[in-house]
PDB file of C-alpha atoms and ligand atoms in Angstrom:
ATOM      1  CA  MET A  35      21.635 154.470  80.463  1.00 41.00           C
ATOM      2  CA  THR A  36      24.816 155.411  82.359  1.00 44.00           C
ATOM      3  CA  GLY A  37      25.922 153.809  85.562  1.00 42.00           C
ATOM      4  CA  SER A  38      25.341 157.226  87.510  1.00 49.00           C
ATOM      5  CA  LEU A  39      21.661 156.339  87.137  1.00 76.00           C
ATOM      6  CA  ARG A  40      21.527 153.336  89.611  1.00 95.00           C
ATOM      7  CA  LYS A  41      22.665 154.014  93.114  1.00 96.00           C
ATOM      8  CA  PRO A  42      26.105 152.051  93.230  1.00 97.00           C
ATOM      9  CA  LEU A  43      26.774 149.208  95.663  1.00 98.00           C
ATOM     10  CA  VAL A  44      30.240 148.698  97.615  1.00 98.00           C
ATOM     11  CA  ALA A  45      30.072 145.355  99.275  1.00 98.00           C
ATOM     12  CA  GLY A  46      32.917 143.800 101.073  1.00 98.00           C
ATOM     13  CA  ASN A  47      33.108 140.193 101.208  1.00 98.00           C
ATOM     14  CA  TRP A  48      35.218 138.801 104.295  1.00 98.00           C
ATOM     15  CA  LYS A  49      35.118 135.320 102.949  1.00 98.00           C
ATOM     16  CA  MET A  50      36.360 133.125 105.867  1.00 98.00           C
ATOM     17  CA  ASN A  51      38.047 135.894 108.031  1.00 98.00           C
ATOM     18  CA  GLY A  52      37.025 137.384 110.762  1.00 97.00           C
ATOM     19  CA  THR A  53      36.336 136.857 114.670  1.00 97.00           C
ATOM     20  CA  SER A  54      34.816 139.104 117.589  1.00 96.00           C
ATOM     21  CA  ALA A  55      38.123 140.983 117.440  1.00 96.00           C
ATOM     22  CA  SER A  56      36.858 142.265 114.088  1.00 97.00           C
ATOM     23  CA  LEU A  57      33.713 143.534 115.496  1.00 97.00           C
ATOM     24  CA  ASP A  58      35.196 146.800 116.044  1.00 97.00           C
ATOM     25  CA  GLU A  59      36.765 147.259 112.548  1.00 97.00           C
ATOM     26  CA  ALA A  60      33.496 146.780 111.318  1.00 98.00           C
ATOM     27  CA  ARG A  61      32.254 149.574 113.160  1.00 98.00           C
ATOM     28  CA  LYS A  62      34.835 151.937 111.971  1.00 98.00           C
ATOM     29  CA  ILE A  63      33.856 150.779 108.916  1.00 98.00           C
ATOM     30  CA  ALA A  64      29.894 151.626 109.197  1.00 98.00           C
ATOM     31  CA  GLU A  65      30.534 154.799 111.123  1.00 97.00           C
ATOM     32  CA  GLY A  66      32.692 156.135 107.750  1.00 97.00           C
ATOM     33  CA  ALA A  67      30.681 155.178 105.325  1.00 97.00           C
ATOM     34  CA  GLN A  68      27.776 157.424 106.614  1.00 95.00           C
ATOM     35  CA  ASP A  69      29.822 159.861 104.933  1.00 94.00           C
ATOM     36  CA  PHE A  70      28.564 158.358 101.703  1.00 95.00           C
ATOM     37  CA  ALA A  71      25.466 157.022 102.268  1.00 95.00           C
ATOM     38  CA  ASP A  72      23.628 158.860 100.015  1.00 94.00           C
ATOM     39  CA  VAL A  73      25.520 158.192  96.969  1.00 95.00           C
ATOM     40  CA  VAL A  74      26.573 154.486  97.455  1.00 97.00           C
ATOM     41  CA  ASP A  75      25.216 151.663  99.297  1.00 98.00           C
ATOM     42  CA  VAL A  76      27.456 149.833 101.533  1.00 98.00           C
ATOM     43  CA  MET A  77      27.494 146.240 102.850  1.00 98.00           C
ATOM     44  CA  VAL A  78      29.700 143.841 104.557  1.00 98.00           C
ATOM     45  CA  CYS A  79      29.386 139.867 103.924  1.00 98.00           C
ATOM     46  CA  PRO A  80      30.962 138.765 107.032  1.00 98.00           C
ATOM     47  CA  PRO A  81      31.364 135.052 108.081  1.00 98.00           C
ATOM     48  CA  ALA A  82      27.817 133.730 109.268  1.00 98.00           C
ATOM     49  CA  THR A  83      29.106 133.552 112.661  1.00 98.00           C
ATOM     50  CA  LEU A  84      29.211 137.314 112.747  1.00 98.00           C
ATOM     51  CA  ILE A  85      26.396 138.638 111.243  1.00 98.00           C
ATOM     52  CA  ALA A  86      24.206 139.007 113.933  1.00 98.00           C
ATOM     53  CA  ARG A  87      26.704 140.528 116.055  1.00 98.00           C
ATOM     54  CA  LEU A  88      27.671 142.871 113.109  1.00 98.00           C
ATOM     55  CA  ASP A  89      24.138 144.150 112.967  1.00 98.00           C
ATOM     56  CA  LEU A  90      24.101 145.088 116.633  1.00 98.00           C
ATOM     57  CA  ARG A  91      27.580 146.374 116.739  1.00 97.00           C
ATOM     58  CA  CYS A  92      26.308 148.757 113.667  1.00 98.00           C
ATOM     59  CA  ALA A  93      23.261 149.316 114.794  1.00 97.00           C
ATOM     60  CA  GLY A  94      22.075 153.238 113.863  1.00 97.00           C
ATOM     61  CA  THR A  95      24.050 153.002 110.849  1.00 98.00           C
ATOM     62  CA  ASP A  96      23.035 152.649 107.033  1.00 98.00           C
ATOM     63  CA  LEU A  97      25.590 149.408 106.840  1.00 98.00           C
ATOM     64  CA  LEU A  98      24.088 146.638 104.812  1.00 98.00           C
ATOM     65  CA  LEU A  99      24.723 143.086 105.862  1.00 98.00           C
ATOM     66  CA  GLY A 100      24.929 140.095 103.663  1.00 98.00           C
ATOM     67  CA  GLY A 101      26.076 136.193 103.646  1.00 98.00           C
ATOM     68  CA  GLN A 102      28.173 134.599 101.772  1.00 98.00           C
ATOM     69  CA  ASP A 103      26.359 131.441 101.009  1.00 98.00           C
ATOM     70  CA  CYS A 104      22.861 129.907 101.447  1.00 98.00           C
ATOM     71  CA  HIS A 105      21.160 126.486 101.099  1.00 98.00           C
ATOM     72  CA  ALA A 106      18.490 125.683  98.428  1.00 98.00           C
ATOM     73  CA  GLU A 107      16.089 124.503 100.851  1.00 98.00           C
ATOM     74  CA  PRO A 108      14.187 126.388 104.085  1.00 97.00           C
ATOM     75  CA  ALA A 109      15.694 123.805 106.551  1.00 97.00           C
ATOM     76  CA  GLY A 110      15.913 120.570 107.384  1.00 97.00           C
ATOM     77  CA  ALA A 111      19.159 117.654 107.602  1.00 98.00           C
ATOM     78  CA  HIS A 112      22.049 119.622 105.993  1.00 98.00           C
ATOM     79  CA  THR A 113      24.685 120.194 108.370  1.00 98.00           C
ATOM     80  CA  GLY A 114      26.764 122.821 107.982  1.00 97.00           C
ATOM     81  CA  ASP A 115      24.431 124.508 105.797  1.00 98.00           C
ATOM     82  CA  VAL A 116      22.663 128.002 106.826  1.00 98.00           C
ATOM     83  CA  SER A 117      19.217 128.632 104.911  1.00 98.00           C
ATOM     84  CA  ALA A 118      18.146 131.904 103.439  1.00 98.00           C
ATOM     85  CA  ASP A 119      15.821 132.546 106.275  1.00 98.00           C
ATOM     86  CA  MET A 120      18.290 132.221 109.095  1.00 98.00           C
ATOM     87  CA  LEU A 121      20.672 134.954 107.298  1.00 98.00           C
ATOM     88  CA  VAL A 122      17.473 137.149 107.075  1.00 98.00           C
ATOM     89  CA  ASP A 123      16.873 136.260 110.881  1.00 98.00           C
ATOM     90  CA  ALA A 124      20.664 137.206 111.595  1.00 98.00           C
ATOM     91  CA  GLY A 125      20.283 140.466 110.330  1.00 98.00           C
ATOM     92  CA  ALA A 126      21.207 140.346 106.429  1.00 98.00           C
ATOM     93  CA  SER A 127      19.366 141.916 103.443  1.00 98.00           C
ATOM     94  CA  ALA A 128      21.363 140.144 100.991  1.00 99.00           C
ATOM     95  CA  VAL A 129      23.116 136.851  99.997  1.00 99.00           C
ATOM     96  CA  ILE A 130      26.488 136.413  97.882  1.00 99.00           C
ATOM     97  CA  LEU A 131      25.704 133.239  95.534  1.00 98.00           C
ATOM     98  CA  GLY A 132      28.124 131.533  92.912  1.00 98.00           C
ATOM     99  CA  HIS A 133      31.145 132.871  94.171  1.00 98.00           C
ATOM    100  CA  SER A 134      34.068 131.213  92.171  1.00 98.00           C
ATOM    101  CA  GLU A 135      35.645 130.056  95.225  1.00 98.00           C
ATOM    102  CA  ARG A 136      32.299 128.108  96.004  1.00 98.00           C
ATOM    103  CA  ARG A 137      31.816 126.815  92.030  1.00 97.00           C
ATOM    104  CA  ILE A 138      35.227 125.618  92.222  1.00 96.00           C
ATOM    105  CA  ASP A 139      35.549 124.324  96.217  1.00 97.00           C
ATOM    106  CA  HIS A 140      32.149 123.280  96.425  1.00 97.00           C
ATOM    107  CA  LYS A 141      31.621 122.092  92.867  1.00 97.00           C
ATOM    108  CA  GLU A 142      28.630 124.565  92.490  1.00 98.00           C
ATOM    109  CA  SER A 143      26.928 124.305  89.099  1.00 98.00           C
ATOM    110  CA  SER A 144      24.943 127.479  87.626  1.00 98.00           C
ATOM    111  CA  GLN A 145      21.517 125.383  87.928  1.00 98.00           C
ATOM    112  CA  SER A 146      22.447 125.210  92.074  1.00 98.00           C
ATOM    113  CA  VAL A 147      23.171 128.657  92.139  1.00 98.00           C
ATOM    114  CA  ALA A 148      19.676 129.552  90.517  1.00 98.00           C
ATOM    115  CA  ASP A 149      18.090 127.233  93.103  1.00 98.00           C
ATOM    116  CA  LYS A 150      19.911 129.295  95.562  1.00 98.00           C
ATOM    117  CA  VAL A 151      18.956 132.679  94.204  1.00 98.00           C
ATOM    118  CA  ALA A 152      15.518 131.257  94.291  1.00 98.00           C
ATOM    119  CA  ALA A 153      15.566 130.513  97.677  1.00 98.00           C
ATOM    120  CA  ALA A 154      17.101 134.054  99.077  1.00 98.00           C
ATOM    121  CA  HIS A 155      13.926 135.428  96.809  1.00 98.00           C
ATOM    122  CA  ARG A 156      11.706 133.772  98.478  1.00 98.00           C
ATOM    123  CA  VAL A 157      12.404 135.382 101.740  1.00 98.00           C
ATOM    124  CA  GLY A 158      13.077 138.763 100.355  1.00 98.00           C
ATOM    125  CA  LEU A 159      17.166 138.883 100.139  1.00 98.00           C
ATOM    126  CA  THR A 160      19.208 140.479  97.209  1.00 98.00           C
ATOM    127  CA  ALA A 161      21.261 137.731  95.527  1.00 98.00           C
ATOM    128  CA  ILE A 162      24.688 139.053  94.539  1.00 99.00           C
ATOM    129  CA  VAL A 163      25.418 136.413  91.648  1.00 98.00           C
ATOM    130  CA  CYS A 164      28.870 136.087  90.950  1.00 98.00           C
ATOM    131  CA  VAL A 165      30.379 135.250  87.491  1.00 98.00           C
ATOM    132  CA  GLY A 166      33.774 135.158  85.905  1.00 98.00           C
ATOM    133  CA  GLU A 167      36.018 133.456  83.816  1.00 98.00           C
ATOM    134  CA  THR A 168      39.169 131.587  84.258  1.00 98.00           C
ATOM    135  CA  GLU A 169      42.658 132.670  82.926  1.00 97.00           C
ATOM    136  CA  ILE A 170      42.333 129.929  80.114  1.00 98.00           C
ATOM    137  CA  GLU A 171      39.197 131.025  79.286  1.00 98.00           C
ATOM    138  CA  ARG A 172      40.178 134.531  78.585  1.00 97.00           C
ATOM    139  CA  LYS A 173      43.399 133.853  76.937  1.00 96.00           C
ATOM    140  CA  SER A 174      41.609 131.470  74.651  1.00 97.00           C
ATOM    141  CA  GLY A 175      38.907 133.972  73.693  1.00 97.00           C
ATOM    142  CA  GLN A 176      35.950 132.028  75.484  1.00 98.00           C
ATOM    143  CA  ALA A 177      35.482 134.836  78.220  1.00 97.00           C
ATOM    144  CA  ASN A 178      32.392 136.408  76.656  1.00 96.00           C
ATOM    145  CA  ASN A 179      30.720 133.025  76.036  1.00 96.00           C
ATOM    146  CA  VAL A 180      31.580 131.672  79.319  1.00 97.00           C
ATOM    147  CA  VAL A 181      30.262 134.657  81.211  1.00 98.00           C
ATOM    148  CA  GLY A 182      27.164 135.149  79.380  1.00 96.00           C
ATOM    149  CA  GLU A 183      26.307 131.148  80.096  1.00 96.00           C
ATOM    150  CA  GLN A 184      26.835 131.758  83.452  1.00 97.00           C
ATOM    151  CA  VAL A 185      24.425 134.682  83.814  1.00 97.00           C
ATOM    152  CA  ARG A 186      21.929 132.990  81.978  1.00 96.00           C
ATOM    153  CA  LEU A 187      21.862 129.725  83.977  1.00 97.00           C
ATOM    154  CA  SER A 188      22.648 131.055  87.531  1.00 98.00           C
ATOM    155  CA  LEU A 189      19.237 133.274  87.502  1.00 98.00           C
ATOM    156  CA  PRO A 190      15.843 131.908  88.182  1.00 98.00           C
ATOM    157  CA  SER A 191      12.677 133.295  86.699  1.00 97.00           C
ATOM    158  CA  THR A 192      12.178 135.097  90.085  1.00 97.00           C
ATOM    159  CA  THR A 193      14.563 137.657  88.846  1.00 98.00           C
ATOM    160  CA  THR A 194      14.128 141.205  88.707  1.00 97.00           C
ATOM    161  CA  GLY A 195      16.448 144.563  88.645  1.00 97.00           C
ATOM    162  CA  GLN A 196      15.944 144.942  91.938  1.00 97.00           C
ATOM    163  CA  ASN A 197      16.841 141.595  93.519  1.00 98.00           C
ATOM    164  CA  VAL A 198      19.667 140.527  91.990  1.00 98.00           C
ATOM    165  CA  VAL A 199      23.115 142.215  91.681  1.00 98.00           C
ATOM    166  CA  ILE A 200      25.624 140.650  89.685  1.00 98.00           C
ATOM    167  CA  ALA A 201      29.257 140.605  90.541  1.00 98.00           C
ATOM    168  CA  TYR A 202      31.431 140.212  87.481  1.00 98.00           C
ATOM    169  CA  GLU A 203      34.878 138.723  89.214  1.00 98.00           C
ATOM    170  CA  PRO A 204      37.540 137.149  86.715  1.00 98.00           C
ATOM    171  CA  VAL A 205      38.756 134.311  88.783  1.00 98.00           C
ATOM    172  CA  TRP A 206      42.349 134.948  87.515  1.00 98.00           C
ATOM    173  CA  ALA A 207      41.911 138.825  88.936  1.00 98.00           C
ATOM    174  CA  ILE A 208      40.659 137.520  92.780  1.00 98.00           C
ATOM    175  CA  GLY A 209      43.296 138.041  95.629  1.00 97.00           C
ATOM    176  CA  THR A 210      46.228 138.538  92.569  1.00 97.00           C
ATOM    177  CA  GLY A 211      46.419 142.048  92.347  1.00 96.00           C
ATOM    178  CA  MET A 212      45.833 141.758  88.921  1.00 97.00           C
ATOM    179  CA  THR A 213      42.793 143.512  86.608  1.00 96.00           C
ATOM    180  CA  PRO A 214      41.521 143.652  83.099  1.00 97.00           C
ATOM    181  CA  THR A 215      41.997 146.247  81.325  1.00 96.00           C
ATOM    182  CA  THR A 216      38.965 149.126  81.961  1.00 97.00           C
ATOM    183  CA  THR A 217      38.048 148.278  77.962  1.00 96.00           C
ATOM    184  CA  ASP A 218      37.902 144.332  79.107  1.00 96.00           C
ATOM    185  CA  ILE A 219      35.330 145.216  82.078  1.00 98.00           C
ATOM    186  CA  SER A 220      33.191 147.824  80.151  1.00 97.00           C
ATOM    187  CA  GLU A 221      32.768 145.156  77.194  1.00 97.00           C
ATOM    188  CA  MET A 222      32.144 142.477  79.673  1.00 98.00           C
ATOM    189  CA  HIS A 223      29.460 144.704  81.691  1.00 98.00           C
ATOM    190  CA  GLY A 224      27.774 145.416  78.308  1.00 97.00           C
ATOM    191  CA  VAL A 225      27.658 141.840  77.451  1.00 96.00           C
ATOM    192  CA  ILE A 226      25.681 141.095  80.710  1.00 98.00           C
ATOM    193  CA  ARG A 227      24.032 143.648  80.416  1.00 97.00           C
ATOM    194  CA  ALA A 228      22.396 142.778  77.132  1.00 96.00           C
ATOM    195  CA  MET A 229      22.219 139.186  78.101  1.00 96.00           C
ATOM    196  CA  LEU A 230      20.042 140.641  81.201  1.00 97.00           C
ATOM    197  CA  ALA A 231      17.997 142.437  79.068  1.00 97.00           C
ATOM    198  CA  ASP A 232      17.354 139.524  76.191  1.00 95.00           C
ATOM    199  CA  ARG A 233      16.272 137.627  79.211  1.00 95.00           C
ATOM    200  CA  PHE A 234      14.439 139.538  81.286  1.00 97.00           C
ATOM    201  CA  GLY A 235      13.396 142.875  79.823  1.00 97.00           C
ATOM    202  CA  GLU A 236      15.184 146.546  79.149  1.00 96.00           C
ATOM    203  CA  ALA A 237      13.815 147.876  82.129  1.00 96.00           C
ATOM    204  CA  ALA A 238      15.212 144.734  84.560  1.00 96.00           C
ATOM    205  CA  ALA A 239      18.477 145.087  82.888  1.00 97.00           C
ATOM    206  CA  ALA A 240      18.899 148.659  82.662  1.00 97.00           C
ATOM    207  CA  ALA A 241      17.777 149.141  86.706  1.00 97.00           C
ATOM    208  CA  MET A 242      20.192 146.156  87.653  1.00 98.00           C
ATOM    209  CA  ARG A 243      23.614 146.827  89.614  1.00 98.00           C
ATOM    210  CA  ILE A 244      26.835 145.098  87.798  1.00 98.00           C
ATOM    211  CA  LEU A 245      29.817 145.306  90.131  1.00 98.00           C
ATOM    212  CA  TYR A 246      33.284 144.586  89.330  1.00 98.00           C
ATOM    213  CA  GLY A 247      35.224 142.493  91.676  1.00 98.00           C
ATOM    214  CA  GLY A 248      38.961 141.102  91.661  1.00 98.00           C
ATOM    215  CA  SER A 249      41.868 142.955  93.245  1.00 98.00           C
ATOM    216  CA  VAL A 250      39.944 146.543  93.662  1.00 98.00           C
ATOM    217  CA  LYS A 251      42.302 148.365  96.022  1.00 98.00           C
ATOM    218  CA  PRO A 252      42.319 151.981  97.268  1.00 97.00           C
ATOM    219  CA  ALA A 253      44.656 152.900  94.331  1.00 97.00           C
ATOM    220  CA  ASN A 254      42.657 151.568  91.534  1.00 98.00           C
ATOM    221  CA  ALA A 255      39.411 152.061  92.777  1.00 98.00           C
ATOM    222  CA  ALA A 256      38.843 155.426  90.805  1.00 96.00           C
ATOM    223  CA  GLN A 257      39.575 154.329  87.367  1.00 96.00           C
ATOM    224  CA  LEU A 258      37.815 151.058  88.189  1.00 97.00           C
ATOM    225  CA  LEU A 259      34.633 152.373  89.350  1.00 95.00           C
ATOM    226  CA  ARG A 260      34.098 155.054  87.336  1.00 93.00           C
ATOM    227  CA  ILE A 261      33.803 153.009  84.036  1.00 95.00           C
ATOM    228  CA  ASP A 262      30.622 153.341  82.402  1.00 88.00           C
ATOM    229  CA  ASN A 263      28.484 150.613  83.210  1.00 92.00           C
ATOM    230  CA  VAL A 264      30.402 149.333  86.656  1.00 97.00           C
ATOM    231  CA  ASP A 265      27.580 150.056  89.206  1.00 98.00           C
ATOM    232  CA  GLY A 266      30.014 149.531  92.121  1.00 98.00           C
ATOM    233  CA  ALA A 267      32.632 147.052  93.792  1.00 98.00           C
ATOM    234  CA  LEU A 268      32.842 143.581  95.532  1.00 98.00           C
ATOM    235  CA  VAL A 269      35.771 143.830  97.463  1.00 98.00           C
ATOM    236  CA  GLY A 270      37.793 140.781  98.994  1.00 98.00           C
ATOM    237  CA  GLY A 271      41.224 141.453 100.803  1.00 98.00           C
ATOM    238  CA  ALA A 272      40.887 145.420 100.864  1.00 98.00           C
ATOM    239  CA  SER A 273      37.478 145.331 102.837  1.00 98.00           C
ATOM    240  CA  LEU A 274      39.004 143.705 105.984  1.00 98.00           C
ATOM    241  CA  LYS A 275      40.608 147.059 106.741  1.00 97.00           C
ATOM    242  CA  ALA A 276      38.328 149.856 107.383  1.00 98.00           C
ATOM    243  CA  GLN A 277      41.011 152.326 105.973  1.00 97.00           C
ATOM    244  CA  ASP A 278      41.230 150.816 102.820  1.00 98.00           C
ATOM    245  CA  PHE A 279      37.585 150.164 102.502  1.00 98.00           C
ATOM    246  CA  LEU A 280      36.658 153.620 103.348  1.00 98.00           C
ATOM    247  CA  ALA A 281      39.369 154.890 101.037  1.00 97.00           C
ATOM    248  CA  ILE A 282      37.710 152.959  98.086  1.00 98.00           C
ATOM    249  CA  LEU A 283      34.362 154.172  99.110  1.00 97.00           C
ATOM    250  CA  GLY A 284      36.278 158.033  99.023  1.00 95.00           C
ATOM    251  CA  ILE A 285      35.773 158.037  94.884  1.00 95.00           C
ATOM    252  CA  TYR A 286      32.461 158.655  95.295  1.00 93.00           C
ATOM    253  CA  GLY A 287      32.917 161.382  97.103  1.00 87.00           C
ATOM    254  CA  THR A 288      33.829 163.357  93.948  1.00 55.00           C
ATOM    255  CA  ARG A 289      31.195 161.833  92.078  1.00 44.00           C
ATOM    256  CA  SER A 290      30.832 164.701  90.155  1.00 45.00           C
ATOM    257  CA  VAL A 291      33.193 163.447  88.063  1.00 44.00           C
ATOM    258  CA  GLU A 292      32.227 162.227  84.972  1.00 47.00           C
ATOM    259  CA  THR A 293      31.888 158.414  84.534  1.00 52.00           C
ATOM    260  CA  VAL A 294      34.401 157.110  81.797  1.00 51.00           C
ATOM    261  CA  SER A 295      33.264 155.472  78.608  1.00 54.00           C
ATOM    262  CA  VAL A 296      35.651 153.162  77.111  1.00 53.00           C
ATOM    263  CA  GLY A 297      35.189 152.069  73.749  1.00 44.00           C
ATOM    264  CA  ALA A 298      34.516 148.279  73.590  1.00 34.00           C
TER     265      ALA A 298
HETATM  266  P1  13P B  78      40.085 140.105  96.300  1.00 94.90           P
HETATM  267  O1  13P B  78      39.542 141.449  96.101  1.00 94.90           O
HETATM  268  O2  13P B  78      40.775 140.214  97.280  1.00 94.90           O
HETATM  269  O3  13P B  78      40.927 139.953  94.862  1.00 94.90           O
HETATM  270  O4  13P B  78      38.806 139.260  96.373  1.00 94.90           O
HETATM  271  C1  13P B  78      37.771 139.738  94.827  1.00 94.90           C
HETATM  272  C2  13P B  78      36.418 138.672  95.700  1.00 94.90           C
HETATM  273  O5  13P B  78      36.822 137.426  95.976  1.00 94.90           O
HETATM  274  C3  13P B  78      35.159 139.628  96.118  1.00 94.90           C
HETATM  275  O6  13P B  78      34.276 138.363  96.032  1.00 94.90           O
END
């Protein structure tokens, strides 16, 4: 199966950026993305403080909203945390989980990520589960094993082809301007899909979207997102400016161009 049979998803991860001054930018993204609504799902994951306001500001458009993390418990004495249910209440349909910045800053294990994914599923949120190797792991030839293990341990038994999206984000490519070769991305996405098929069956693996993330920009989007088995992108820095984010979506305006198969 080629990536073209799964509707691509391009999600912007705003990380810890954005205040009420960003609402106009979000509206520009939402309006511009309407041109591509038939061929690509478009999502913005703002800080939790902005989800409800973006939901109001972008009303009447197809823009999807996501959170950036949630607690594994539905409610209770967890100062500073946000539950999956609260994200739904604010207008989100998805949540990013296991981003490498959380795995590093908050020492999140794959097991704790799996617990959060299960919490997201209990309230009907799609989990965008991030995996990726460090530079040392890639240089020492361990990338496939590390990422395969992250995928295996970060997904609970509630996972289906529809309620999880995988985002392959090599840690060394995030915010650095560096990206893996198209061959390396294709190979890794193949490894991930094989692992998914093994655990959840061929049908679920074939339906699940696997995004690439890490220094996706307008200048490299066409090359990165047309790789066979790449079903869209998780975009950091370039999702903060409507002009850049819409330029990345622009590659789907020429979707008739065949996806590129690269030898693994
Ligand atoms: P950049 O696009 O800024 O490299 O960030 C990628 C990322 O971490 C998205 O989750």
